[in-house]
Coordinates of C-alpha atoms in Angstrom, one line a residue:
M1 CA 23.0 19.7 26.5
N2 CA 20.3 17.3 27.7
H3 CA 17.4 17.1 25.2
N4 CA 14.8 17.9 27.8
L5 CA 16.6 21.1 28.8
E6 CA 17.3 22.0 25.1
Y7 CA 13.6 21.7 24.3
L8 CA 12.5 23.8 27.2
R9 CA 15.0 26.5 26.4
L10 CA 14.2 26.6 22.7
L11 CA 10.4 26.8 23.3
K12 CA 10.8 29.2 26.2
I13 CA 9.1 26.8 28.7
P14 CA 10.1 27.7 32.3
V15 CA 11.9 25.1 34.5
W16 CA 11.5 25.2 38.2
Q17 CA 14.6 24.5 40.3
V18 CA 15.9 24.9 43.8
R19 CA 17.9 28.1 44.3
G20 CA 21.6 27.4 44.3
Q21 CA 21.1 23.9 42.9
E22 CA 21.9 22.9 39.3
V23 CA 19.1 21.7 37.1
S24 CA 18.9 17.9 37.1
E25 CA 19.8 16.1 33.9
T26 CA 16.5 14.3 34.0
V27 CA 14.4 17.5 34.4
E28 CA 10.9 17.5 33.0
P29 CA 8.5 20.5 32.4
L30 CA 6.5 21.2 35.5
I31 CA 3.1 19.9 34.4
Y32 CA 0.3 17.7 35.7
E33 CA 0.5 14.4 33.9
E34 CA -2.8 13.3 32.5
V35 CA -4.0 9.8 33.2
L36 CA -3.9 8.2 29.8
P37 CA -6.7 5.9 28.5
A38 CA -6.0 2.3 27.7
T39 CA -4.0 2.1 24.5
E40 CA -6.1 1.5 21.5
S41 CA -5.1 0.8 17.9
I42 CA -6.3 3.0 15.1
T43 CA -5.7 1.7 11.5
A44 CA -5.9 3.8 8.4
S45 CA -5.9 1.9 5.1
A46 CA -3.7 3.3 2.3
I47 CA -4.5 3.1 -1.4
M48 CA -1.5 2.0 -3.4
P49 CA -0.8 3.8 -6.7
M50 CA -1.6 2.1 -10.0
M51 CA 1.4 1.1 -12.0
D52 CA 1.7 -0.4 -15.4
D53 CA 3.7 -3.6 -15.8
H54 CA 6.5 -3.6 -18.3
P55 CA 7.9 -7.2 -18.0
Q56 CA 10.1 -6.6 -21.1
E57 CA 11.9 -3.7 -19.5
I58 CA 14.5 -4.1 -16.8
Q59 CA 14.9 -0.9 -14.7
S60 CA 16.9 -0.1 -11.6
V61 CA 15.1 0.8 -8.4
S62 CA 16.5 4.3 -8.5
N63 CA 15.3 4.9 -12.1
I64 CA 11.8 3.7 -11.1
A65 CA 11.7 6.0 -8.1
T66 CA 12.9 8.9 -10.1
A67 CA 10.2 8.3 -12.8
L68 CA 7.5 7.9 -10.1
H69 CA 8.6 11.1 -8.4
A70 CA 8.5 13.1 -11.7
Q71 CA 5.1 11.6 -12.6
A72 CA 3.7 12.4 -9.1
V73 CA 4.9 16.0 -9.2
T74 CA 3.5 16.6 -12.6
S75 CA 0.2 15.0 -11.6
V76 CA -0.3 17.1 -8.5
E77 CA 0.8 20.4 -10.0
N78 CA -1.8 20.0 -12.8
C79 CA -4.5 18.6 -10.5
T80 CA -8.0 20.0 -11.0
A81 CA -9.8 17.1 -9.4
C82 CA -11.7 19.3 -6.8
K83 CA -12.9 22.9 -6.4
L84 CA -9.9 23.8 -4.2
H85 CA -7.8 24.4 -7.4
N86 CA -9.9 27.4 -8.3
G87 CA -8.6 29.6 -5.6
R88 CA -5.0 28.4 -5.2
T89 CA -2.0 30.5 -6.2
Q90 CA 0.1 27.3 -6.5
V91 CA 0.2 23.7 -5.4
I92 CA 2.1 23.1 -2.1
T93 CA 3.9 19.8 -2.2
G94 CA 6.3 18.3 0.2
K95 CA 9.8 19.4 1.0
G96 CA 12.8 17.8 2.7
S97 CA 14.8 14.6 2.4
P98 CA 13.4 12.0 0.0
A99 CA 15.2 9.4 2.2
A100 CA 13.7 10.7 5.5
K101 CA 13.0 8.3 8.3
I102 CA 10.2 10.6 9.6
V103 CA 7.5 12.1 7.4
V104 CA 5.6 15.1 8.9
I105 CA 2.1 15.5 7.6
T106 CA 0.5 18.8 8.4
E107 CA -2.7 20.7 7.7
A108 CA -3.8 22.2 4.4
P109 CA -1.7 25.2 3.2
T110 CA -2.6 28.6 4.8
F111 CA -3.0 31.7 2.7
N112 CA 0.6 32.8 3.6
E113 CA 2.0 29.4 2.6
D114 CA 0.1 29.5 -0.7
V115 CA 1.6 32.9 -1.5
A116 CA 5.1 31.9 -0.3
G117 CA 5.0 28.5 -2.0
E118 CA 6.2 26.6 1.0
L119 CA 5.0 25.2 4.3
F120 CA 5.4 26.7 7.7
A121 CA 6.0 30.3 6.7
E122 CA 7.6 32.8 9.0
E123 CA 7.1 32.3 12.8
A124 CA 5.5 28.8 12.4
G125 CA 8.6 27.7 10.5
K126 CA 11.0 29.0 13.2
L127 CA 9.0 27.3 15.9
F128 CA 9.0 24.0 14.1
E129 CA 12.7 24.3 13.5
N130 CA 13.2 24.7 17.2
I131 CA 11.1 21.6 17.9
L132 CA 13.2 19.5 15.5
K133 CA 16.4 21.0 16.9
S134 CA 15.5 19.9 20.4
I135 CA 15.7 16.2 19.3
G136 CA 18.8 16.7 17.1
Y137 CA 17.0 17.0 13.8
R138 CA 17.0 19.7 11.1
M139 CA 14.3 20.6 8.5
E140 CA 16.4 18.9 5.9
D141 CA 16.4 15.6 7.9
V142 CA 12.6 15.1 7.7
Y143 CA 10.0 15.3 4.9
I144 CA 7.1 17.7 5.4
T145 CA 4.0 17.7 3.4
P146 CA 0.4 18.9 3.7
Y147 CA -2.4 16.3 3.6
V148 CA -4.3 18.6 1.2
K149 CA -2.1 20.3 -1.4
C150 CA -4.2 23.4 -2.2
A151 CA -5.1 26.3 0.2
P152 CA -8.8 26.3 1.0
Y153 CA -10.4 29.7 0.3
Q154 CA -13.5 28.7 2.3
L155 CA -14.4 27.9 5.8
F156 CA -13.7 24.2 5.7
I157 CA -12.5 21.4 3.5
T158 CA -15.1 18.8 2.5
E159 CA -14.6 15.0 2.8
A160 CA -14.8 14.8 -0.9
E161 CA -12.0 17.2 -1.4
E162 CA -9.9 15.4 1.1
A163 CA -10.5 12.1 -0.7
Q164 CA -9.7 13.6 -4.1
C165 CA -6.3 14.7 -2.8
H166 CA -5.5 11.5 -0.8
Q167 CA -3.7 9.7 -3.6
H168 CA -1.2 12.6 -4.0
L169 CA -0.2 12.1 -0.4
M170 CA 0.0 8.3 -0.7
N171 CA 2.3 8.7 -3.7
E172 CA 4.7 10.6 -1.5
L173 CA 4.5 8.1 1.3
N174 CA 4.9 5.1 -1.0
E175 CA 8.0 6.7 -2.5
I176 CA 9.7 7.7 0.8
Q177 CA 8.6 4.7 2.8
P178 CA 9.2 6.4 6.2
Q179 CA 9.8 4.5 9.5
K180 CA 7.5 6.9 11.4
V181 CA 4.8 9.5 10.5
L182 CA 4.0 12.6 12.6
L183 CA 0.6 14.2 12.1
L184 CA 0.4 17.8 13.1
G185 CA -3.1 19.2 13.5
R186 CA -6.7 18.2 14.2
N187 CA -8.0 18.0 10.7
V188 CA -5.2 15.8 9.3
A189 CA -5.4 13.4 12.3
K190 CA -9.2 13.2 12.0
Y191 CA -9.1 12.4 8.3
L192 CA -6.1 10.0 8.1
L193 CA -7.0 8.1 11.2
K194 CA -10.7 8.3 10.8
A195 CA -10.8 9.5 14.4
T196 CA -14.0 10.5 16.1
Q197 CA -12.5 11.1 19.6
S198 CA -11.2 14.3 21.0
F199 CA -7.8 15.6 19.7
D200 CA -6.1 14.8 23.0
A201 CA -7.5 11.3 23.1
V202 CA -6.1 10.7 19.6
R203 CA -2.7 12.0 20.6
N204 CA -2.5 9.4 23.4
Q205 CA -3.5 6.4 21.3
S206 CA -1.4 4.0 19.3
A207 CA -1.9 4.3 15.6
H208 CA -0.4 3.3 12.3
L209 CA -0.8 3.8 8.5
N210 CA -0.4 1.1 5.9
I211 CA 2.3 2.1 3.5
L212 CA 3.1 -0.5 0.8
D213 CA 1.6 -3.2 3.0
K214 CA 3.8 -2.2 6.0
A215 CA 2.3 -0.9 9.2
V216 CA 4.1 2.4 10.0
S217 CA 3.8 3.9 13.4
V218 CA 1.9 7.2 13.5
Y219 CA 2.2 10.0 16.2
V220 CA -0.1 13.0 16.6
S221 CA 0.6 16.4 18.0
Y222 CA -0.2 20.1 17.6
N223 CA 0.4 22.1 14.5
P224 CA 2.9 25.0 14.9
Y225 CA 0.1 27.5 14.1
Q226 CA -1.9 26.1 17.0
L227 CA 1.1 26.6 19.3
L228 CA 1.5 30.2 18.2
K229 CA -2.1 30.8 19.3
F230 CA -2.0 28.6 22.4
P231 CA 1.7 28.5 23.6
E232 CA 0.7 26.6 26.8
E233 CA 0.2 23.5 24.6
K234 CA 4.0 23.3 24.0
R235 CA 4.3 21.1 27.1
K236 CA 2.1 18.5 25.5
V237 CA 4.1 18.7 22.3
W238 CA 7.2 17.8 24.2
N239 CA 5.5 14.6 25.5
D240 CA 4.4 13.7 22.0
I241 CA 7.9 14.2 20.6
K242 CA 9.4 12.1 23.3
K243 CA 7.0 9.3 22.7
M244 CA 7.9 9.4 19.0
M245 CA 11.6 9.2 19.6
K246 CA 11.5 6.2 21.9

């Protein structure tokens, strides 16, 4: 099935067609296209993890990666760098393929995710599975991680708390070295891209993250929890996903 039609079917977006006439293979959702602003570039600098040099030891790349992963997991699970650790049930780290070409970075864990111990609990997970399915991906094909690892039991996350957790995220990105990064949500886009514009303006701009001195393309869209509250925004998500897959 055509990817456009598959997306519309999975997310229950209606398609208009002439009675008695088959839907075109190039069908698009019936929406008014926004006039996009001139493309601008947003750059977010990444801090590289500190590593001790051991010139006398010869290690394989796979052994080094395994050691780094174990060290990073232990570090984040025991992290007490900011006040967020006081209210958490558990640390929510990334899940998915360690060889993923696409890394999805989402908002801080919700209460339900904190209790369940995984991202995108219940309906949000089903919705995101359908979004991935529409472009031929599965959850196991990507790597999904929150930009802040502990659920915030407060009204907002402070910039200091975001900064304290930043290195945990960069350790994940440095290890996976994705080809593309998808940011889902207003807060994660604002923090990682240092964006001051409206969310829709950020969605329509060109951006990248520096991962191990490589500029990796970044795309921005709505978080599944936002879509559950505002299902009319699913049409915008389709445009965002198409842009990422070009």
